[in-house]
Coordinates of C-alpha atoms and ligand atoms in Angstrom, one line a residue:
Chain A
M1056 CA -44.2 0.4 -12.4
I1057 CA -43.4 -2.0 -9.6
S1058 CA -44.8 -1.1 -6.2
I1059 CA -42.7 -2.0 -3.1
C1060 CA -43.3 -1.8 0.7
I1061 CA -40.1 -1.6 2.7
I1062 CA -40.0 -3.3 6.1
G1063 CA -37.2 -2.2 8.4
A1064 CA -35.2 1.1 8.6
G1065 CA -31.6 0.0 9.2
N1066 CA -28.6 0.4 6.9
V1067 CA -29.8 -1.8 4.1
A1068 CA -33.4 -0.6 4.2
T1069 CA -32.4 3.1 4.1
H1070 CA -29.9 2.6 1.2
L1071 CA -32.4 0.7 -0.8
Y1072 CA -35.2 3.2 -0.1
K1073 CA -33.0 5.9 -1.6
A1074 CA -32.1 3.7 -4.6
F1075 CA -35.7 2.7 -5.2
T1076 CA -37.1 6.3 -5.1
Q1077 CA -34.5 7.4 -7.7
S1078 CA -35.8 4.9 -10.2
N1079 CA -38.9 5.8 -12.2
Q1080 CA -39.7 2.1 -12.7
L1081 CA -40.2 1.6 -9.0
Q1082 CA -42.6 3.1 -6.5
V1083 CA -42.1 2.8 -2.7
K1084 CA -45.7 2.6 -1.6
Q1085 CA -45.1 2.4 2.1
W1086 CA -42.3 2.1 4.7
Y1087 CA -42.8 0.1 7.9
N1088 CA -40.6 0.2 11.0
R1089 CA -41.5 -0.9 14.5
D1090 CA -39.9 2.3 15.7
L1091 CA -41.5 5.1 13.7
S1092 CA -39.1 7.8 14.8
K1093 CA -36.4 6.3 12.5
I1094 CA -38.5 7.0 9.4
S1095 CA -40.5 10.0 10.4
T1096 CA -38.2 12.4 8.5
Y1097 CA -39.5 10.7 5.3
K1098 CA -43.2 11.1 6.1
N1099 CA -43.7 13.8 3.5
E1100 CA -42.3 11.6 0.7
V1101 CA -43.8 8.2 1.5
A1102 CA -46.5 6.7 3.6
I1103 CA -45.0 5.4 6.9
T1104 CA -46.4 3.0 9.5
N1105 CA -45.4 1.0 12.6
T1106 CA -48.2 -1.4 12.3
L1107 CA -47.9 -4.5 10.2
D1108 CA -51.7 -4.8 10.0
D1109 CA -51.8 -1.5 8.1
L1110 CA -49.5 -2.7 5.3
V1111 CA -51.1 -1.9 1.9
E1112 CA -51.1 -4.1 -1.1
A1113 CA -47.8 -4.0 -3.2
D1114 CA -46.0 -6.2 -5.7
V1115 CA -43.1 -6.8 -3.4
Y1116 CA -42.5 -6.6 0.3
L1117 CA -38.8 -6.0 1.0
M1118 CA -37.8 -7.1 4.5
A1119 CA -34.5 -5.6 5.5
I1120 CA -34.5 -6.5 9.2
S1121 CA -32.1 -8.3 11.6
D1122 CA -31.6 -11.9 10.7
D1123 CA -33.1 -13.1 13.9
A1124 CA -36.4 -11.2 13.4
I1125 CA -37.1 -12.5 9.9
K1126 CA -39.0 -15.6 11.0
Q1127 CA -41.2 -13.9 13.5
V1128 CA -42.0 -10.7 11.5
S1129 CA -42.8 -12.7 8.3
S1130 CA -45.2 -14.9 10.2
N1131 CA -47.0 -11.8 11.6
L1132 CA -47.6 -10.4 8.1
P1133 CA -51.4 -9.9 7.7
F1134 CA -51.6 -11.4 4.2
E1135 CA -50.9 -14.5 2.2
N1136 CA -49.6 -15.3 -1.3
R1137 CA -47.7 -12.0 -1.8
L1138 CA -44.1 -11.8 -2.7
V1139 CA -41.9 -11.2 0.4
V1140 CA -38.1 -11.1 0.2
H1141 CA -35.5 -10.8 2.9
T1142 CA -32.1 -9.2 2.4
S1143 CA -30.0 -11.5 4.5
G1144 CA -26.8 -13.4 3.4
S1145 CA -27.2 -16.1 6.0
A1146 CA -31.0 -16.6 6.7
G1147 CA -32.5 -19.4 4.6
I1148 CA -35.4 -18.7 2.2
H1149 CA -37.5 -21.0 4.3
D1150 CA -37.1 -18.6 7.3
L1151 CA -39.9 -16.7 5.6
D1152 CA -43.4 -17.9 6.5
K1153 CA -44.7 -20.5 4.0
K1154 CA -48.0 -18.7 3.6
L1155 CA -46.1 -16.2 1.5
R1156 CA -44.5 -16.2 -1.9
R1157 CA -40.9 -16.2 -0.7
G1158 CA -37.7 -14.8 -2.1
V1159 CA -34.3 -13.4 -1.2
F1160 CA -32.8 -10.1 -2.4
Y1161 CA -29.3 -10.1 -0.8
P1162 CA -27.0 -7.1 -1.7
L1163 CA -23.4 -8.3 -1.4
Q1164 CA -21.9 -5.1 -0.1
T1165 CA -21.0 -3.4 3.0
F1166 CA -23.2 -0.4 3.7
S1167 CA -22.4 2.4 6.1
K1168 CA -24.8 4.9 7.6
G1169 CA -24.4 8.3 6.0
V1170 CA -22.1 7.1 3.1
D1171 CA -24.0 7.0 -0.2
M1172 CA -23.7 3.8 -2.2
D1173 CA -23.4 3.5 -5.9
F1174 CA -25.7 0.6 -6.7
K1175 CA -23.7 -0.2 -9.8
Q1176 CA -21.2 -1.6 -7.3
V1177 CA -23.7 -3.7 -5.5
P1178 CA -24.2 -7.3 -6.9
I1179 CA -27.6 -8.5 -5.8
C1180 CA -28.1 -12.2 -5.2
I1181 CA -31.6 -13.2 -5.9
E1182 CA -33.6 -16.4 -5.2
T1183 CA -37.3 -17.3 -5.2
I1184 CA -39.3 -20.4 -4.4
D1185 CA -41.6 -19.8 -7.4
K1186 CA -39.9 -19.5 -10.7
Q1187 CA -42.4 -16.9 -11.9
D1188 CA -41.3 -14.5 -9.1
I1189 CA -37.7 -14.3 -10.2
D1190 CA -38.4 -11.8 -13.1
I1191 CA -39.7 -9.1 -10.9
L1192 CA -36.5 -9.3 -8.7
K1193 CA -34.4 -9.0 -11.9
T1194 CA -36.3 -5.9 -12.9
I1195 CA -35.9 -4.3 -9.5
T1196 CA -32.2 -5.0 -9.6
E1197 CA -31.8 -3.5 -13.1
A1198 CA -33.9 -0.5 -12.2
I1199 CA -31.4 0.5 -9.5
G1200 CA -28.4 -0.2 -11.8
S1201 CA -27.2 -3.3 -10.0
K1202 CA -26.2 -6.6 -11.5
W1203 CA -28.2 -9.7 -10.4
Y1204 CA -27.0 -13.2 -9.8
R1205 CA -29.2 -16.2 -9.3
I1206 CA -27.9 -17.8 -6.2
N1207 CA -29.4 -20.5 -4.1
T1208 CA -29.4 -20.5 -0.3
E1209 CA -26.4 -22.7 0.1
Q1210 CA -24.4 -20.6 -2.4
R1211 CA -25.6 -17.4 -0.6
Q1212 CA -24.4 -18.7 2.7
T1213 CA -21.0 -19.5 1.1
L1214 CA -20.8 -16.0 -0.3
H1215 CA -21.6 -14.6 3.1
L1216 CA -18.7 -16.6 4.5
S1217 CA -16.4 -15.5 1.7
A1218 CA -17.4 -11.9 2.4
V1219 CA -16.1 -12.3 5.9
F1220 CA -12.7 -13.2 4.5
V1221 CA -12.5 -10.4 1.9
N1222 CA -14.2 -7.8 4.1
N1223 CA -13.9 -8.3 7.9
F1224 CA -10.7 -10.3 7.9
T1225 CA -9.0 -8.1 5.3
N1226 CA -10.0 -5.1 7.3
Q1227 CA -8.4 -6.7 10.4
L1228 CA -5.1 -7.1 8.4
Y1229 CA -5.3 -3.3 7.7
R1230 CA -5.9 -2.8 11.4
I1231 CA -2.8 -4.9 12.3
A1232 CA -0.7 -2.9 9.8
H1233 CA -2.0 0.3 11.4
E1234 CA -0.9 -1.0 14.8
I1235 CA 2.5 -2.1 13.6
S1236 CA 3.2 1.2 11.8
D1237 CA 1.7 3.4 14.6
A1238 CA 4.2 1.8 17.0
K1239 CA 7.0 3.3 15.0
S1240 CA 5.4 6.6 14.4
I1241 CA 4.7 6.0 10.8
D1242 CA 1.8 7.7 9.0
F1243 CA -0.8 5.0 8.0
D1244 CA -1.5 7.1 4.9
I1245 CA 1.6 5.7 3.3
L1246 CA 0.0 2.3 3.1
K1247 CA -3.3 3.5 1.6
P1248 CA -2.3 3.5 -2.1
L1249 CA -1.0 -0.1 -1.7
I1250 CA -4.3 -1.2 -0.1
M1251 CA -6.2 0.2 -3.1
E1252 CA -3.8 -1.3 -5.6
T1253 CA -4.0 -4.7 -4.0
A1254 CA -7.8 -4.6 -4.3
K1255 CA -7.6 -3.3 -7.8
K1256 CA -5.3 -5.9 -9.0
V1257 CA -7.7 -8.8 -8.4
Q1258 CA -10.4 -7.0 -10.4
T1259 CA -8.6 -8.3 -13.5
V1260 CA -6.1 -10.9 -12.4
S1261 CA -6.8 -13.9 -10.2
P1262 CA -5.6 -13.7 -6.6
Y1263 CA -3.4 -16.7 -7.4
M1264 CA -1.6 -14.9 -10.2
A1265 CA -1.5 -11.6 -8.3
Q1266 CA 0.5 -13.0 -5.3
T1267 CA 3.9 -11.6 -4.6
G1268 CA 6.2 -11.3 -1.6
P1269 CA 8.5 -13.3 0.7
A1270 CA 6.1 -16.3 1.2
V1271 CA 5.6 -17.1 -2.5
R1272 CA 9.3 -16.4 -3.2
H1273 CA 10.3 -18.6 -0.3
D1274 CA 12.5 -15.8 1.0
K1275 CA 13.3 -17.4 4.3
K1276 CA 15.7 -14.6 5.4
T1277 CA 13.0 -11.9 5.1
I1278 CA 10.3 -14.1 6.8
K1279 CA 12.7 -14.7 9.7
R1280 CA 13.4 -11.0 10.0
H1281 CA 9.7 -10.1 9.8
L1282 CA 8.9 -12.6 12.6
K1283 CA 11.7 -11.0 14.7
Q1284 CA 10.3 -7.5 14.1
L1285 CA 6.8 -8.5 15.2
E1286 CA 6.5 -7.7 18.9
N1287 CA 2.9 -9.0 19.4
S1288 CA 2.7 -12.8 19.6
K1289 CA -0.8 -12.8 18.1
H1290 CA 0.5 -10.9 15.1
K1291 CA 3.3 -13.4 14.8
D1292 CA 0.7 -16.3 14.8
I1293 CA -1.2 -14.6 12.0
Y1294 CA 2.0 -14.0 10.0
E1295 CA 3.0 -17.6 10.3
L1296 CA -0.4 -19.0 9.5
L1297 CA -0.9 -16.8 6.4
T1298 CA 2.7 -17.4 5.2
A1299 CA 2.0 -21.2 5.5
S1300 CA -1.3 -20.7 3.6
I1301 CA 0.5 -18.9 0.8
K1302 CA 3.2 -21.6 0.6
N1303 CA 0.5 -24.2 0.5
T1304 CA -1.4 -22.5 -2.3
H1305 CA 1.7 -22.1 -4.3
G1306 CA 2.7 -25.6 -4.0
R1307 CA 5.7 -26.1 -1.7
Chain B
M546 CA 17.7 19.1 -14.7
I547 CA 18.7 16.1 -12.6
S548 CA 20.7 13.4 -14.4
I549 CA 20.1 9.8 -13.3
C550 CA 21.8 6.5 -14.1
I551 CA 19.5 3.5 -13.6
I552 CA 21.1 0.3 -12.4
G553 CA 18.9 -2.8 -12.9
A554 CA 16.2 -3.7 -15.3
G555 CA 13.5 -5.5 -13.3
N556 CA 10.0 -4.4 -12.4
V557 CA 11.0 -1.3 -10.4
A558 CA 13.7 -0.1 -12.7
T559 CA 11.5 -0.3 -15.7
H560 CA 8.6 1.5 -14.1
L561 CA 10.9 4.2 -12.8
Y562 CA 12.6 4.5 -16.2
K563 CA 9.3 5.3 -17.8
A564 CA 8.3 7.8 -15.1
F565 CA 11.7 9.6 -15.2
T566 CA 11.6 10.0 -19.0
Q567 CA 8.2 11.5 -18.8
S568 CA 9.4 14.3 -16.6
N569 CA 11.2 17.3 -18.2
Q570 CA 13.0 17.9 -14.9
L571 CA 14.8 14.6 -15.1
Q572 CA 17.2 13.1 -17.6
V573 CA 18.0 9.4 -17.7
K574 CA 21.7 9.6 -18.8
Q575 CA 22.4 5.9 -18.9
W576 CA 20.8 2.5 -18.1
Y577 CA 22.9 -0.4 -16.8
N578 CA 21.9 -4.0 -16.6
R579 CA 24.3 -7.0 -16.3
D580 CA 22.1 -8.7 -18.9
L581 CA 22.0 -6.2 -21.8
S582 CA 19.2 -8.0 -23.7
K583 CA 16.7 -6.8 -21.2
I584 CA 17.2 -3.2 -22.1
S585 CA 18.3 -3.4 -25.7
T586 CA 14.8 -2.3 -26.9
Y587 CA 15.5 1.1 -25.3
K588 CA 18.9 1.6 -27.0
N589 CA 17.6 4.3 -29.3
E590 CA 16.2 6.3 -26.4
V591 CA 19.0 6.0 -23.8
A592 CA 22.6 5.0 -23.6
I593 CA 22.8 1.4 -22.3
T594 CA 25.6 -0.6 -20.9
N595 CA 26.3 -3.9 -19.1
T596 CA 29.7 -2.7 -17.7
L597 CA 29.8 -0.9 -14.3
D598 CA 33.2 0.6 -15.3
D599 CA 31.5 2.4 -18.2
L600 CA 29.0 4.3 -16.0
V601 CA 29.1 8.0 -16.8
E602 CA 28.8 10.8 -14.3
A603 CA 25.3 11.7 -13.0
D604 CA 23.6 13.4 -10.1
V605 CA 22.0 10.2 -8.8
Y606 CA 22.6 6.5 -9.4
L607 CA 19.3 4.6 -8.8
M608 CA 20.0 1.0 -8.0
A609 CA 16.8 -1.1 -8.4
I610 CA 18.3 -4.6 -8.1
S611 CA 17.6 -7.7 -6.0
D612 CA 18.1 -7.0 -2.3
D613 CA 20.9 -9.6 -2.1
A614 CA 22.9 -7.9 -4.8
I615 CA 22.9 -4.4 -3.4
K616 CA 26.0 -4.8 -1.2
Q617 CA 28.2 -6.4 -3.9
V618 CA 27.2 -4.2 -6.8
S619 CA 27.5 -1.0 -4.8
S620 CA 31.0 -2.0 -3.8
N621 CA 31.9 -2.6 -7.4
L622 CA 30.9 0.9 -8.5
P623 CA 34.0 2.6 -10.1
F624 CA 33.6 5.9 -8.3
E625 CA 33.3 7.5 -4.8
N626 CA 31.3 10.3 -3.2
R627 CA 28.5 10.2 -5.7
L628 CA 24.8 9.8 -4.6
V629 CA 23.7 6.2 -4.9
V630 CA 20.2 5.1 -3.7
H631 CA 18.7 1.7 -3.6
T632 CA 14.9 1.0 -3.8
S633 CA 14.6 -1.8 -1.3
G634 CA 12.1 -1.9 1.6
S635 CA 14.2 -4.2 3.6
A636 CA 17.9 -3.6 2.9
G637 CA 19.6 -1.2 5.2
I638 CA 21.1 2.1 4.0
H639 CA 24.4 0.8 5.2
D640 CA 24.2 -2.1 2.7
L641 CA 25.5 0.5 0.3
D642 CA 29.3 0.8 0.2
K643 CA 30.5 3.6 2.5
K644 CA 32.7 5.1 -0.2
L645 CA 29.5 6.5 -1.7
R646 CA 27.0 9.2 -0.7
R647 CA 24.2 6.8 0.3
G648 CA 20.4 7.0 0.2
V649 CA 17.2 5.1 -0.2
F650 CA 14.3 5.6 -2.6
Y651 CA 11.8 3.0 -1.7
P652 CA 8.5 3.1 -3.6
L653 CA 5.8 1.6 -1.4
Q654 CA 3.7 -0.1 -4.1
T655 CA 3.3 -3.4 -5.9
F656 CA 4.6 -3.2 -9.5
S657 CA 3.6 -5.7 -12.1
K658 CA 5.3 -6.2 -15.4
G659 CA 3.3 -4.8 -18.3
V660 CA 0.8 -2.9 -16.1
D661 CA 1.4 0.9 -16.1
M662 CA 1.6 2.5 -12.7
D663 CA 0.3 6.0 -11.9
F664 CA 3.1 7.4 -9.8
K665 CA 0.6 9.7 -8.0
Q666 CA -0.4 6.4 -6.3
V667 CA 3.2 5.6 -5.3
P668 CA 4.4 7.0 -1.9
I669 CA 8.2 7.2 -2.0
C670 CA 10.1 6.6 1.3
I671 CA 13.3 8.5 1.2
E672 CA 16.4 8.5 3.4
T673 CA 19.9 9.8 3.1
I674 CA 23.0 9.6 5.2
D675 CA 24.0 13.2 4.3
K676 CA 21.3 15.8 5.1
Q677 CA 22.2 17.8 1.9
D678 CA 21.3 14.8 -0.3
I679 CA 17.6 14.7 0.8
D680 CA 16.5 17.6 -1.4
I681 CA 17.4 16.0 -4.7
L682 CA 15.4 12.9 -3.8
K683 CA 12.4 15.1 -2.9
T684 CA 12.7 16.9 -6.2
I685 CA 12.9 13.6 -8.1
T686 CA 9.8 12.3 -6.3
E687 CA 7.8 15.4 -7.0
A688 CA 9.0 15.4 -10.7
I689 CA 7.2 12.0 -11.2
G690 CA 4.1 13.1 -9.3
S691 CA 4.7 11.0 -6.2
K692 CA 4.5 12.0 -2.5
W693 CA 7.7 11.6 -0.5
Y694 CA 8.0 10.6 3.1
R695 CA 11.2 10.8 5.1
I696 CA 11.5 7.4 6.7
N697 CA 14.5 5.9 8.5
T698 CA 15.7 2.4 8.0
E699 CA 13.9 0.9 11.0
Q700 CA 10.6 2.6 9.9
R701 CA 11.1 1.4 6.4
Q702 CA 11.5 -2.2 7.5
T703 CA 8.4 -1.8 9.5
L704 CA 6.5 -0.5 6.4
H705 CA 7.8 -3.4 4.5
L706 CA 6.4 -5.8 7.1
S707 CA 3.1 -3.8 7.1
A708 CA 3.0 -4.1 3.4
V709 CA 3.1 -7.9 3.7
F710 CA -0.1 -7.7 5.8
V711 CA -2.0 -5.3 3.6
N712 CA -0.8 -6.8 0.3
N713 CA 0.4 -10.4 0.4
F714 CA -1.8 -11.6 3.3
T715 CA -4.9 -9.7 2.1
N716 CA -4.4 -11.2 -1.4
Q717 CA -4.3 -14.6 0.2
L718 CA -7.6 -13.9 1.9
Y719 CA -9.0 -13.1 -1.5
R720 CA -7.5 -16.4 -2.7
I721 CA -9.2 -18.3 0.1
A722 CA -12.5 -16.7 -0.8
H723 CA -11.9 -17.7 -4.4
E724 CA -11.4 -21.3 -3.3
I725 CA -14.4 -21.3 -1.1
S726 CA -16.8 -19.9 -3.7
D727 CA -15.3 -21.9 -6.6
A728 CA -16.2 -25.1 -4.6
K729 CA -19.9 -24.1 -4.8
S730 CA -19.7 -22.9 -8.4
I731 CA -20.0 -19.3 -7.5
D732 CA -18.6 -16.6 -9.8
F733 CA -15.8 -14.9 -8.0
D734 CA -16.8 -11.7 -9.8
I735 CA -19.6 -11.3 -7.3
L736 CA -17.1 -10.6 -4.6
K737 CA -15.0 -8.0 -6.5
P738 CA -17.1 -4.9 -5.7
L739 CA -17.0 -5.8 -2.0
I740 CA -13.2 -6.1 -2.2
M741 CA -12.9 -2.6 -3.7
E742 CA -15.3 -1.1 -1.2
T743 CA -13.4 -2.6 1.7
A744 CA -10.2 -1.0 0.5
K745 CA -11.9 2.2 -0.3
K746 CA -13.5 2.5 3.1
V747 CA -10.1 2.7 5.0
Q748 CA -9.0 5.5 2.7
T749 CA -11.1 7.8 4.9
V750 CA -12.1 5.8 7.9
S751 CA -9.7 4.0 10.3
P752 CA -9.7 0.2 10.0
Y753 CA -10.8 0.2 13.6
M754 CA -14.0 2.2 12.8
A755 CA -14.6 0.4 9.5
Q756 CA -14.9 -3.1 11.1
T757 CA -18.3 -4.9 10.8
G758 CA -19.3 -8.5 10.8
P759 CA -20.0 -11.4 13.1
A760 CA -16.7 -11.2 15.1
V761 CA -17.1 -7.6 16.1
R762 CA -20.8 -8.1 16.7
H763 CA -20.1 -11.2 18.8
D764 CA -22.6 -13.1 16.7
K765 CA -21.7 -16.6 18.0
K766 CA -24.4 -18.4 16.0
T767 CA -23.0 -17.1 12.7
I768 CA -19.4 -17.8 13.7
K769 CA -20.3 -21.4 14.6
R770 CA -22.2 -21.9 11.3
H771 CA -19.3 -20.4 9.3
L772 CA -16.8 -22.8 11.0
K773 CA -19.1 -25.7 10.2
Q774 CA -19.3 -24.6 6.5
L775 CA -15.5 -24.5 6.2
E776 CA -14.3 -27.8 4.8
N777 CA -10.6 -27.1 4.8
S778 CA -9.1 -27.2 8.3
K779 CA -6.4 -24.6 7.4
H780 CA -9.2 -22.2 6.4
K781 CA -10.9 -23.0 9.7
D782 CA -7.6 -22.1 11.6
I783 CA -7.4 -18.8 9.7
Y784 CA -11.1 -18.0 10.4
E785 CA -10.6 -18.7 14.1
L786 CA -7.4 -16.7 14.5
L787 CA -8.6 -13.7 12.7
T788 CA -12.0 -13.8 14.5
A789 CA -10.0 -13.9 17.8
S790 CA -7.9 -11.0 16.6
I791 CA -10.9 -8.9 15.8
K792 CA -12.5 -9.7 19.2
N793 CA -9.2 -8.8 20.8
T794 CA -9.0 -5.4 19.0
H795 CA -12.6 -4.6 19.9
G796 CA -12.1 -5.3 23.5
R797 CA -13.9 -8.4 24.5
Ligands
LIG556 N1 -25.3 -4.0 6.8 C1 -24.9 -4.6 5.7 O1 -23.8 -4.2 5.2 C2 -25.7 -5.7 5.1 C3 -25.3 -6.1 3.8 C4 -26.1 -7.1 3.2 C5 -27.2 -7.7 3.9 N2 -27.5 -7.3 5.2 C6 -28.7 -7.9 5.8 O2 -29.8 -7.0 5.7 C7 -30.6 -7.1 6.9 C8 -30.7 -5.8 7.6 O3 -29.4 -5.4 8.0 P1 -29.0 -3.9 8.5 O4 -27.5 -3.8 8.5 O5 -29.8 -3.0 7.7 O6 -29.5 -4.0 10.0 P2 -29.6 -2.8 11.0 O7 -29.1 -1.6 10.5 O8 -29.1 -3.3 12.3 O9 -31.2 -2.6 11.1 C9 -32.0 -3.6 11.6 C10 -33.5 -3.3 11.3 O10 -34.3 -4.5 11.8 C11 -35.3 -4.0 12.6 N3 -35.7 -5.1 13.6 C12 -34.9 -5.8 14.3 N4 -35.6 -6.6 15.1 C13 -36.9 -6.5 14.8 C14 -38.1 -7.0 15.2 N5 -38.1 -8.0 16.1 N6 -39.2 -6.6 14.6 C15 -39.2 -5.6 13.7 N7 -38.1 -5.0 13.2 C16 -37.0 -5.5 13.8 C17 -34.8 -2.8 13.3 O11 -35.8 -2.0 13.8 P3 -35.6 -0.8 14.8 O12 -35.2 0.3 13.9 O13 -37.0 -0.6 15.4 O14 -34.6 -1.3 15.8 C18 -34.0 -2.1 12.1 O15 -34.9 -1.4 11.3 C19 -30.0 -8.3 7.7 O16 -30.6 -9.5 7.3 C20 -28.5 -8.3 7.3 O17 -27.9 -9.5 7.4 C21 -26.8 -6.3 5.8
LIG557 N1 8.6 -5.5 -7.2 C1 8.1 -4.6 -6.4 O1 6.9 -4.4 -6.4 C2 9.0 -3.8 -5.5 C3 8.4 -2.7 -4.8 C4 9.3 -1.9 -4.0 C5 10.6 -2.1 -3.9 N2 11.2 -3.2 -4.6 C6 12.6 -3.4 -4.5 O2 13.2 -2.9 -5.7 C7 14.4 -3.8 -6.0 C8 14.2 -4.4 -7.3 O3 13.1 -5.2 -7.3 P1 12.4 -5.7 -8.7 O4 11.0 -6.2 -8.3 O5 12.5 -4.7 -9.7 O6 13.3 -7.0 -9.0 P2 13.4 -7.9 -10.3 O7 12.2 -7.5 -11.2 O8 13.5 -9.3 -9.8 O9 14.7 -7.4 -11.0 C9 16.0 -7.6 -10.4 C10 17.0 -6.9 -11.1 O10 18.2 -7.0 -10.3 C11 19.3 -7.4 -11.2 N3 20.3 -8.2 -10.4 C12 20.0 -9.3 -9.6 N4 21.2 -9.7 -9.1 C13 22.2 -8.9 -9.7 C14 23.6 -8.9 -9.6 N5 24.2 -9.8 -8.8 N6 24.3 -8.0 -10.3 C15 23.6 -7.1 -11.0 N7 22.3 -7.1 -11.2 C16 21.6 -8.0 -10.5 C17 18.6 -8.2 -12.2 O11 19.4 -8.3 -13.4 P3 19.1 -9.3 -14.6 O12 18.0 -8.7 -15.4 O13 20.4 -9.4 -15.3 O14 18.7 -10.6 -13.9 C18 17.3 -7.4 -12.5 O15 17.6 -6.3 -13.3 C19 14.5 -4.8 -4.8 O16 15.4 -4.2 -3.9 C20 13.1 -4.8 -4.3 O17 13.1 -5.2 -2.9 C21 10.4 -4.0 -5.4

């Protein structure tokens, strides 16, 4: 049984709390948040506190708090030589105070308040300063059904950047399609199966192999007509830049 | 029972042939392709031909051939006043010869050779010149388990353009993430669950509401670091343009 104290009560902390409590290999010993009201509904299930000095002893302290707060909060922890991990994709492992045994437990997913997350679909990127500490992070990951990947800080920051492309930027392309189709009174629902299929395809085929459409076919006539159809000049810019990018990737 | 002749033997024709033959409301009476070798494996199941003049009478002629060939092939059809539909997202309904009863049967999906398609996930955009012809297209759509949408030519061309954004351009963002992570020896598999989740989220939440990340948060520090991390200047341009687009959408 691995005992864990959770620090923070945002999206990630709340999803992980639920996942941890569902595993019989893990015990959430205590939950800290500076604003106690956010965790008070859990007070019958778990010890809660808003005072760092009251933190009890545990195998791991999981700190799921805003990137900017990691440095300060970790330096205020009232103990040394215990394993403390943060959950950030961008903060360095050295952002944690060096009096601690330091690690990272970064879930590469997008969490939403109120929407349950199947942790089988959450790859966890783990890193520790001390080699001996890695096994406990592997065990926690497996206990919640996730896959772990040993990823160093530079790689993790690269993943965080890649995630912006496949998540935030992709979502913005969905948004632009929504705007374009709304303008002609078209139900956005029509595009949803294609959105799913596009994501599904690259689960088994590389994005390179999966590419289709006018840019990779060098179908100049269609590209020209599409550019004419686009009324918003910023959408035009995006169309041109991504078309050029596809042509570049596919070697012409 | 609706009888259908299929014209063409590419991706779309082949997937539709399979879907049609699985329905007991539909009968594929004949299959035409100019190159007979592409359909000869089916010759024990269906009458095949490579001669337009040999086409038999049927309720609907489904023409799934290259956009550029629609005009010419339709004008070479050896009959008049029969219902002929093309499957193109971009060709106009008037590209079909006016001696015919004309229509469009555009499946808004991405088909791959050899990968079976569940037609429940294929919205079909239908359009006819004659009002009376629309019902038969609805029936065919329902017979293969698809949903139909009545979409005029302008709307269909807009959908085709939107599809480039959510399919081709999105896939290119996956590709860029693949390049970025490969460069740091990171397994692209780690990003796959996030890709799925991003697509899944907009099935129920609007892309506007689903947006997260540094651009919508106006997290200048992260954006600056990401731009520094990007080694390829074209990737930088895409990062900047899509970041600006997100900021623009979310009103700052
Ligand atoms: N959201 C995601 O999808 C996601 C995915 C992977 C990794 N992450 C990473 O996980 C971490 C947490 O993200 P989140 O989305 O859960 O954030 P969030 O929902 O915004 O929650 C932030 C938490 O940090 C606490 N906090 C902020 N400043 C603090 C301070 N100075 N002292 C003490 N506590 C402080 C907040 O406390 P109050 O409740 O008192 O305000 C809150 O509990 C971040 O490092 C983030 O990069 C997020
Ligand atoms: N692929 C998709 O995901 C998709 C999705 C929705 C709609 N569409 C539309 O569906 C139509 C067919 O696309 P596809 O992907 O199935 O194309 P494809 O796989 O490239 O097949 C093209 C077919 O057109 C035939 N063809 C080309 N020129 C011809 C000519 N001059 N005379 C007679 N036949 C000719 C080809 O015959 P040969 O076999 O003899 O070369 C082949 O059977 C297009 O209008 C396309 O825009 C495609």
